[in-house]
PDB file of C-alpha atoms and ligand atoms in Angstrom:
ATOM      1  CA  MET A   1       0.000   0.000   0.000  1.00 73.00           C
ATOM      2  CA  HIS A   2       1.239   3.486  -0.878  1.00 87.00           C
ATOM      3  CA  SER A   3       2.573   5.377   2.184  1.00 94.00           C
ATOM      4  CA  ILE A   4       3.392   9.053   2.574  1.00 97.00           C
ATOM      5  CA  GLN A   5       4.829  11.258   5.308  1.00 98.00           C
ATOM      6  CA  VAL A   6       3.269  14.587   6.381  1.00 98.00           C
ATOM      7  CA  HIS A   7       5.165  16.412   9.138  1.00 98.00           C
ATOM      8  CA  ASP A   8       5.966  13.699  11.716  1.00 96.00           C
ATOM      9  CA  LYS A   9       3.249  11.195  10.726  1.00 97.00           C
ATOM     10  CA  SER A  10       2.822   8.381   8.200  1.00 98.00           C
ATOM     11  CA  PHE A  11      -0.335   7.945   6.170  1.00 98.00           C
ATOM     12  CA  THR A  12      -1.527   5.162   3.842  1.00 98.00           C
ATOM     13  CA  SER A  13      -3.662   5.565   0.716  1.00 97.00           C
ATOM     14  CA  PHE A  14      -7.390   5.387   1.388  1.00 98.00           C
ATOM     15  CA  LEU A  15      -9.418   6.904  -1.497  1.00 98.00           C
ATOM     16  CA  SER A  16      -8.016   7.426  -4.989  1.00 98.00           C
ATOM     17  CA  HIS A  17      -8.592  10.579  -6.985  1.00 98.00           C
ATOM     18  CA  GLU A  18     -10.689   8.537  -9.463  1.00 98.00           C
ATOM     19  CA  GLU A  19     -12.934   7.164  -6.698  1.00 98.00           C
ATOM     20  CA  ILE A  20     -13.370  10.683  -5.335  1.00 98.00           C
ATOM     21  CA  LEU A  21     -14.249  12.193  -8.720  1.00 98.00           C
ATOM     22  CA  THR A  22     -16.763   9.419  -9.424  1.00 98.00           C
ATOM     23  CA  GLN A  23     -18.596  10.271  -6.206  1.00 98.00           C
ATOM     24  CA  VAL A  24     -18.373  14.019  -6.881  1.00 98.00           C
ATOM     25  CA  GLU A  25     -19.992  13.452 -10.287  1.00 98.00           C
ATOM     26  CA  LYS A  26     -22.788  11.427  -8.657  1.00 98.00           C
ATOM     27  CA  ILE A  27     -23.476  14.206  -6.146  1.00 98.00           C
ATOM     28  CA  ALA A  28     -23.457  16.829  -8.925  1.00 98.00           C
ATOM     29  CA  HIS A  29     -25.914  14.740 -10.939  1.00 98.00           C
ATOM     30  CA  GLN A  30     -28.239  14.443  -7.932  1.00 98.00           C
ATOM     31  CA  ILE A  31     -28.076  18.210  -7.286  1.00 98.00           C
ATOM     32  CA  ASN A  32     -28.682  18.969 -10.986  1.00 98.00           C
ATOM     33  CA  THR A  33     -31.855  16.899 -10.743  1.00 98.00           C
ATOM     34  CA  ASP A  34     -33.052  18.177  -7.345  1.00 98.00           C
ATOM     35  CA  TYR A  35     -32.393  21.884  -8.052  1.00 98.00           C
ATOM     36  CA  SER A  36     -33.374  22.048 -11.707  1.00 97.00           C
ATOM     37  CA  GLY A  37     -34.591  25.620 -12.440  1.00 97.00           C
ATOM     38  CA  ARG A  38     -33.807  26.923  -8.900  1.00 97.00           C
ATOM     39  CA  CYS A  39     -30.302  28.545  -8.920  1.00 98.00           C
ATOM     40  CA  PRO A  40     -29.024  27.398  -5.506  1.00 98.00           C
ATOM     41  CA  LEU A  41     -26.401  29.364  -3.557  1.00 98.00           C
ATOM     42  CA  PHE A  42     -23.474  27.171  -2.497  1.00 98.00           C
ATOM     43  CA  ILE A  43     -21.512  28.148   0.602  1.00 96.00           C
ATOM     44  CA  ALA A  44     -18.156  26.392   0.706  1.00 96.00           C
ATOM     45  CA  ILE A  45     -16.612  26.166   4.157  1.00 94.00           C
ATOM     46  CA  LEU A  46     -12.902  26.976   3.925  1.00 93.00           C
ATOM     47  CA  ASN A  47     -10.230  25.862   4.087  1.00 93.00           C
ATOM     48  CA  GLY A  48     -10.808  22.129   3.728  1.00 95.00           C
ATOM     49  CA  SER A  49     -13.663  22.116   1.206  1.00 97.00           C
ATOM     50  CA  PHE A  50     -12.032  24.219  -1.519  1.00 97.00           C
ATOM     51  CA  MET A  51     -11.066  21.238  -3.678  1.00 98.00           C
ATOM     52  CA  PHE A  52     -14.312  19.288  -3.306  1.00 98.00           C
ATOM     53  CA  GLY A  53     -16.233  22.560  -3.753  1.00 98.00           C
ATOM     54  CA  SER A  54     -14.362  23.372  -6.929  1.00 98.00           C
ATOM     55  CA  ASP A  55     -14.810  19.912  -8.499  1.00 98.00           C
ATOM     56  CA  LEU A  56     -18.476  19.772  -7.456  1.00 98.00           C
ATOM     57  CA  PHE A  57     -19.223  23.261  -8.763  1.00 98.00           C
ATOM     58  CA  LYS A  58     -17.510  22.536 -12.095  1.00 98.00           C
ATOM     59  CA  SER A  59     -19.645  19.424 -12.511  1.00 98.00           C
ATOM     60  CA  LEU A  60     -22.975  21.258 -12.190  1.00 98.00           C
ATOM     61  CA  SER A  61     -25.035  21.988 -15.279  1.00 98.00           C
ATOM     62  CA  ILE A  62     -27.765  24.042 -13.552  1.00 98.00           C
ATOM     63  CA  GLU A  63     -27.453  27.777 -12.804  1.00 98.00           C
ATOM     64  CA  ALA A  64     -25.793  28.202  -9.405  1.00 98.00           C
ATOM     65  CA  GLU A  65     -23.821  30.717  -7.322  1.00 97.00           C
ATOM     66  CA  ILE A  66     -21.007  30.094  -4.865  1.00 97.00           C
ATOM     67  CA  CYS A  67     -19.514  32.027  -1.956  1.00 95.00           C
ATOM     68  CA  PHE A  68     -17.063  31.137   0.806  1.00 94.00           C
ATOM     69  CA  ILE A  69     -16.870  31.250   4.570  1.00 93.00           C
ATOM     70  CA  LYS A  70     -13.975  30.317   6.795  1.00 90.00           C
ATOM     71  CA  LEU A  71     -14.687  28.213   9.875  1.00 82.00           C
ATOM     72  CA  ALA A  72     -12.176  26.099  11.752  1.00 70.00           C
ATOM     73  CA  SER A  73     -12.239  23.707  14.693  1.00 70.00           C
ATOM     74  CA  TYR A  74      -9.170  21.521  14.194  1.00 64.00           C
ATOM     75  CA  LYS A  75      -5.658  21.966  15.595  1.00 67.00           C
ATOM     76  CA  GLY A  76      -3.216  19.248  14.520  1.00 76.00           C
ATOM     77  CA  ILE A  77      -5.107  15.951  14.332  1.00 75.00           C
ATOM     78  CA  LYS A  78      -7.743  16.694  17.012  1.00 78.00           C
ATOM     79  CA  SER A  79     -10.951  18.716  17.136  1.00 75.00           C
ATOM     80  CA  THR A  80     -10.606  21.567  19.666  1.00 71.00           C
ATOM     81  CA  GLY A  81     -14.362  21.676  20.192  1.00 67.00           C
ATOM     82  CA  GLN A  82     -14.192  25.429  19.508  1.00 69.00           C
ATOM     83  CA  VAL A  83     -15.491  26.788  16.174  1.00 73.00           C
ATOM     84  CA  THR A  84     -13.898  30.046  15.021  1.00 71.00           C
ATOM     85  CA  THR A  85     -15.094  32.201  12.102  1.00 74.00           C
ATOM     86  CA  SER A  86     -12.528  34.292  10.302  1.00 66.00           C
ATOM     87  CA  ILE A  87     -14.282  35.208   7.054  1.00 72.00           C
ATOM     88  CA  GLY A  88     -17.980  36.043   7.310  1.00 77.00           C
ATOM     89  CA  LEU A  89     -20.855  35.775   4.881  1.00 86.00           C
ATOM     90  CA  ASP A  90     -21.248  38.738   2.534  1.00 85.00           C
ATOM     91  CA  VAL A  91     -24.250  37.481   0.534  1.00 92.00           C
ATOM     92  CA  SER A  92     -27.922  37.649   1.531  1.00 93.00           C
ATOM     93  CA  LEU A  93     -29.526  34.245   2.045  1.00 95.00           C
ATOM     94  CA  LYS A  94     -33.096  35.533   2.140  1.00 96.00           C
ATOM     95  CA  ASP A  95     -35.368  33.285   0.047  1.00 98.00           C
ATOM     96  CA  ARG A  96     -32.363  31.405  -1.360  1.00 98.00           C
ATOM     97  CA  ASP A  97     -31.888  27.661  -1.662  1.00 98.00           C
ATOM     98  CA  VAL A  98     -28.606  27.202   0.187  1.00 97.00           C
ATOM     99  CA  ILE A  99     -26.280  24.210  -0.131  1.00 98.00           C
ATOM    100  CA  LEU A 100     -23.386  24.076   2.343  1.00 97.00           C
ATOM    101  CA  ILE A 101     -20.228  22.415   1.061  1.00 98.00           C
ATOM    102  CA  GLU A 102     -18.093  20.649   3.668  1.00 97.00           C
ATOM    103  CA  ASP A 103     -15.007  18.498   3.247  1.00 97.00           C
ATOM    104  CA  ILE A 104     -15.920  16.282   6.190  1.00 97.00           C
ATOM    105  CA  VAL A 105     -18.552  16.123   8.904  1.00 97.00           C
ATOM    106  CA  ASP A 106     -16.839  14.719  11.989  1.00 95.00           C
ATOM    107  CA  THR A 107     -18.456  15.605  15.351  1.00 93.00           C
ATOM    108  CA  GLY A 108     -20.938  17.864  13.528  1.00 94.00           C
ATOM    109  CA  LYS A 109     -20.099  20.768  15.870  1.00 89.00           C
ATOM    110  CA  THR A 110     -18.996  23.156  13.122  1.00 89.00           C
ATOM    111  CA  LEU A 111     -22.301  22.897  11.265  1.00 93.00           C
ATOM    112  CA  HIS A 112     -24.394  22.685  14.430  1.00 92.00           C
ATOM    113  CA  GLU A 113     -22.984  26.048  15.603  1.00 87.00           C
ATOM    114  CA  PHE A 114     -23.067  27.681  12.192  1.00 88.00           C
ATOM    115  CA  LEU A 115     -26.542  26.639  10.971  1.00 92.00           C
ATOM    116  CA  PRO A 116     -28.562  28.952  13.291  1.00 90.00           C
ATOM    117  CA  GLN A 117     -26.730  32.000  11.846  1.00 86.00           C
ATOM    118  CA  LEU A 118     -27.854  30.891   8.410  1.00 91.00           C
ATOM    119  CA  PHE A 119     -31.485  30.162   9.383  1.00 93.00           C
ATOM    120  CA  ASP A 120     -31.619  33.690  10.912  1.00 90.00           C
ATOM    121  CA  GLN A 121     -31.422  35.073   7.376  1.00 92.00           C
ATOM    122  CA  ASN A 122     -34.600  33.226   6.282  1.00 96.00           C
ATOM    123  CA  PRO A 123     -33.329  31.136   3.382  1.00 97.00           C
ATOM    124  CA  SER A 124     -35.939  29.042   1.525  1.00 98.00           C
ATOM    125  CA  SER A 125     -33.995  25.871   2.271  1.00 98.00           C
ATOM    126  CA  ILE A 126     -30.629  24.646   3.528  1.00 98.00           C
ATOM    127  CA  ARG A 127     -29.014  21.337   2.600  1.00 98.00           C
ATOM    128  CA  ILE A 128     -25.576  19.939   3.341  1.00 98.00           C
ATOM    129  CA  ALA A 129     -23.181  18.397   0.830  1.00 98.00           C
ATOM    130  CA  SER A 130     -20.124  16.747   2.373  1.00 98.00           C
ATOM    131  CA  LEU A 131     -17.491  14.652   0.653  1.00 98.00           C
ATOM    132  CA  LEU A 132     -16.814  12.638   3.814  1.00 98.00           C
ATOM    133  CA  HIS A 133     -18.672  11.756   6.998  1.00 98.00           C
ATOM    134  CA  LYS A 134     -17.463   9.912  10.117  1.00 97.00           C
ATOM    135  CA  PRO A 135     -20.746   8.600  11.581  1.00 96.00           C
ATOM    136  CA  ASP A 136     -18.961   7.112  14.614  1.00 96.00           C
ATOM    137  CA  ALA A 137     -17.639  10.562  15.611  1.00 96.00           C
ATOM    138  CA  LEU A 138     -20.977  12.406  15.303  1.00 95.00           C
ATOM    139  CA  LEU A 139     -22.007  14.223  18.528  1.00 96.00           C
ATOM    140  CA  TYR A 140     -24.567  16.684  17.130  1.00 95.00           C
ATOM    141  CA  PRO A 141     -27.777  16.048  15.143  1.00 95.00           C
ATOM    142  CA  ILE A 142     -26.466  16.863  11.671  1.00 96.00           C
ATOM    143  CA  LYS A 143     -27.933  15.205   8.582  1.00 96.00           C
ATOM    144  CA  VAL A 144     -25.770  15.144   5.456  1.00 98.00           C
ATOM    145  CA  ASP A 145     -28.068  15.391   2.414  1.00 98.00           C
ATOM    146  CA  TYR A 146     -25.425  14.729  -0.266  1.00 98.00           C
ATOM    147  CA  LEU A 147     -22.583  12.465   0.837  1.00 98.00           C
ATOM    148  CA  GLY A 148     -19.521  11.148  -0.967  1.00 98.00           C
ATOM    149  CA  PHE A 149     -18.223   8.536   1.494  1.00 98.00           C
ATOM    150  CA  GLU A 150     -18.893   7.297   5.022  1.00 98.00           C
ATOM    151  CA  VAL A 151     -15.456   6.801   6.582  1.00 98.00           C
ATOM    152  CA  PRO A 152     -14.098   5.267   9.787  1.00 97.00           C
ATOM    153  CA  ASN A 153     -13.142   7.508  12.690  1.00 96.00           C
ATOM    154  CA  LYS A 154      -9.493   7.974  11.652  1.00 96.00           C
ATOM    155  CA  PHE A 155      -7.603  11.134  10.729  1.00 97.00           C
ATOM    156  CA  LEU A 156      -7.438  11.833   6.969  1.00 98.00           C
ATOM    157  CA  VAL A 157      -5.342  14.136   4.759  1.00 98.00           C
ATOM    158  CA  GLY A 158      -5.372  15.055   1.087  1.00 98.00           C
ATOM    159  CA  TYR A 159      -7.782  16.514  -1.487  1.00 98.00           C
ATOM    160  CA  GLY A 160      -8.100  19.723   0.572  1.00 98.00           C
ATOM    161  CA  LEU A 161      -7.740  18.145   4.022  1.00 98.00           C
ATOM    162  CA  ASP A 162      -4.602  19.139   5.931  1.00 97.00           C
ATOM    163  CA  TYR A 163      -2.466  18.047   8.820  1.00 97.00           C
ATOM    164  CA  ASP A 164      -1.235  21.313  10.356  1.00 95.00           C
ATOM    165  CA  GLY A 165      -1.249  23.129   7.030  1.00 95.00           C
ATOM    166  CA  LEU A 166       0.283  20.414   4.862  1.00 98.00           C
ATOM    167  CA  GLY A 167      -1.185  17.698   2.651  1.00 98.00           C
ATOM    168  CA  ARG A 168      -4.002  19.707   1.058  1.00 98.00           C
ATOM    169  CA  ASN A 169      -2.484  19.411  -2.431  1.00 98.00           C
ATOM    170  CA  LEU A 170      -2.498  15.584  -2.456  1.00 98.00           C
ATOM    171  CA  LYS A 171      -4.893  14.303  -5.141  1.00 98.00           C
ATOM    172  CA  ASP A 172      -5.822  11.158  -3.210  1.00 98.00           C
ATOM    173  CA  ILE A 173      -7.036  10.917   0.389  1.00 98.00           C
ATOM    174  CA  TYR A 174      -4.766   9.198   2.947  1.00 98.00           C
ATOM    175  CA  GLN A 175      -5.483   7.745   6.380  1.00 98.00           C
ATOM    176  CA  LEU A 176      -3.259   8.082   9.460  1.00 98.00           C
ATOM    177  CA  LYS A 177      -1.232   4.927  10.093  1.00 96.00           C
ATOM    178  CA  ILE A 178      -2.026   3.766  13.608  1.00 81.00           C
ATOM    179  CA  THR A 179       1.369   3.158  15.164  1.00 67.00           C
ATOM    180  CA  GLU A 180       1.204   5.515  18.159  1.00 49.00           C
TER     181      GLU A 180
HETATM  182  P1  LIG B 201     -16.693  18.851  13.105  1.00 89.82           P
HETATM  183  O1  LIG B 201     -17.069  20.234  13.563  1.00 89.82           O
HETATM  184  O2  LIG B 201     -17.786  18.133  12.334  1.00 89.82           O
HETATM  185  O3  LIG B 201     -16.184  18.015  14.252  1.00 89.82           O
HETATM  186  O4  LIG B 201     -15.438  18.977  12.195  1.00 89.82           O
HETATM  187  C1  LIG B 201     -15.513  19.453  10.962  1.00 89.82           C
HETATM  188  C2  LIG B 201     -14.161  19.934  10.492  1.00 89.82           C
HETATM  189  O5  LIG B 201     -13.059  19.302  11.164  1.00 89.82           O
HETATM  190  C3  LIG B 201     -13.988  19.532   9.053  1.00 89.82           C
HETATM  191  O6  LIG B 201     -14.558  20.491   8.199  1.00 89.82           O
HETATM  192  C4  LIG B 201     -12.485  19.443   8.904  1.00 89.82           C
HETATM  193  O7  LIG B 201     -11.972  20.708   8.592  1.00 89.82           O
HETATM  194  C5  LIG B 201     -12.027  19.002  10.263  1.00 89.82           C
HETATM  195  N1  LIG B 201     -11.783  17.536  10.264  1.00 89.82           N
HETATM  196  C6  LIG B 201     -12.573  16.566  10.761  1.00 89.82           C
HETATM  197  N2  LIG B 201     -12.049  15.340  10.570  1.00 89.82           N
HETATM  198  C7  LIG B 201     -10.888  15.544   9.907  1.00 89.82           C
HETATM  199  C8  LIG B 201      -9.879  14.653   9.392  1.00 89.82           C
HETATM  200  O8  LIG B 201      -9.930  13.411   9.487  1.00 89.82           O
HETATM  201  N3  LIG B 201      -8.822  15.247   8.760  1.00 89.82           N
HETATM  202  C9  LIG B 201      -8.707  16.602   8.621  1.00 89.82           C
HETATM  203  N4  LIG B 201      -7.637  17.050   7.987  1.00 89.82           N
HETATM  204  N5  LIG B 201      -9.638  17.461   9.087  1.00 89.82           N
HETATM  205  C10 LIG B 201     -10.714  16.934   9.715  1.00 89.82           C
HETATM  206 MG1  LIG B 202     -13.702  21.920   7.227  1.00 89.82          MG
END
């Protein structure tokens, strides 16, 4: 199995770029069908979702808009339990069909804390698209409407996901080798 090193840790290959793109295409197809004629507003949650967001957005054939917000809860390989916002929303959500784009839903805390701010603006609807979901780590009642892969509760890097800043440029997704 292909192994890589990021900072002080070893990772093994988990999802190939081809497998990822196949799932992204499936999600795009589903959204094209569900939102036909509706021009949804995508909100990609930076940093992690930039690559998934870009591939998903490129694959859409319906009219759609996209904007970005920066939320973070991870330090190193652990969730801090604290969600910080460093770029806010500059687009009105009133009467819009909103689709949030996440790289991964882990505990669900990020979305659980962020969703009320969005509902305050009276959008018509809000759905969640996430490339990855760790159901075993979920602590908050978050439902992912469009999901790429359910994954085990292990730390991942690649395709936008980082380990302390590095690894985002990897095309495939890698899983932490459990040696420690
Ligand atoms: P949650 O608030 O659901 O616990 O965490 C969501 C955020 O934590 C994700 O958007 C992602 O940025 C980060 N995260 C969760 N699991 C992983 C992981 O396995 N690898 C990386 N690199 N980030 C993760
Ligand atoms: Mg994220």
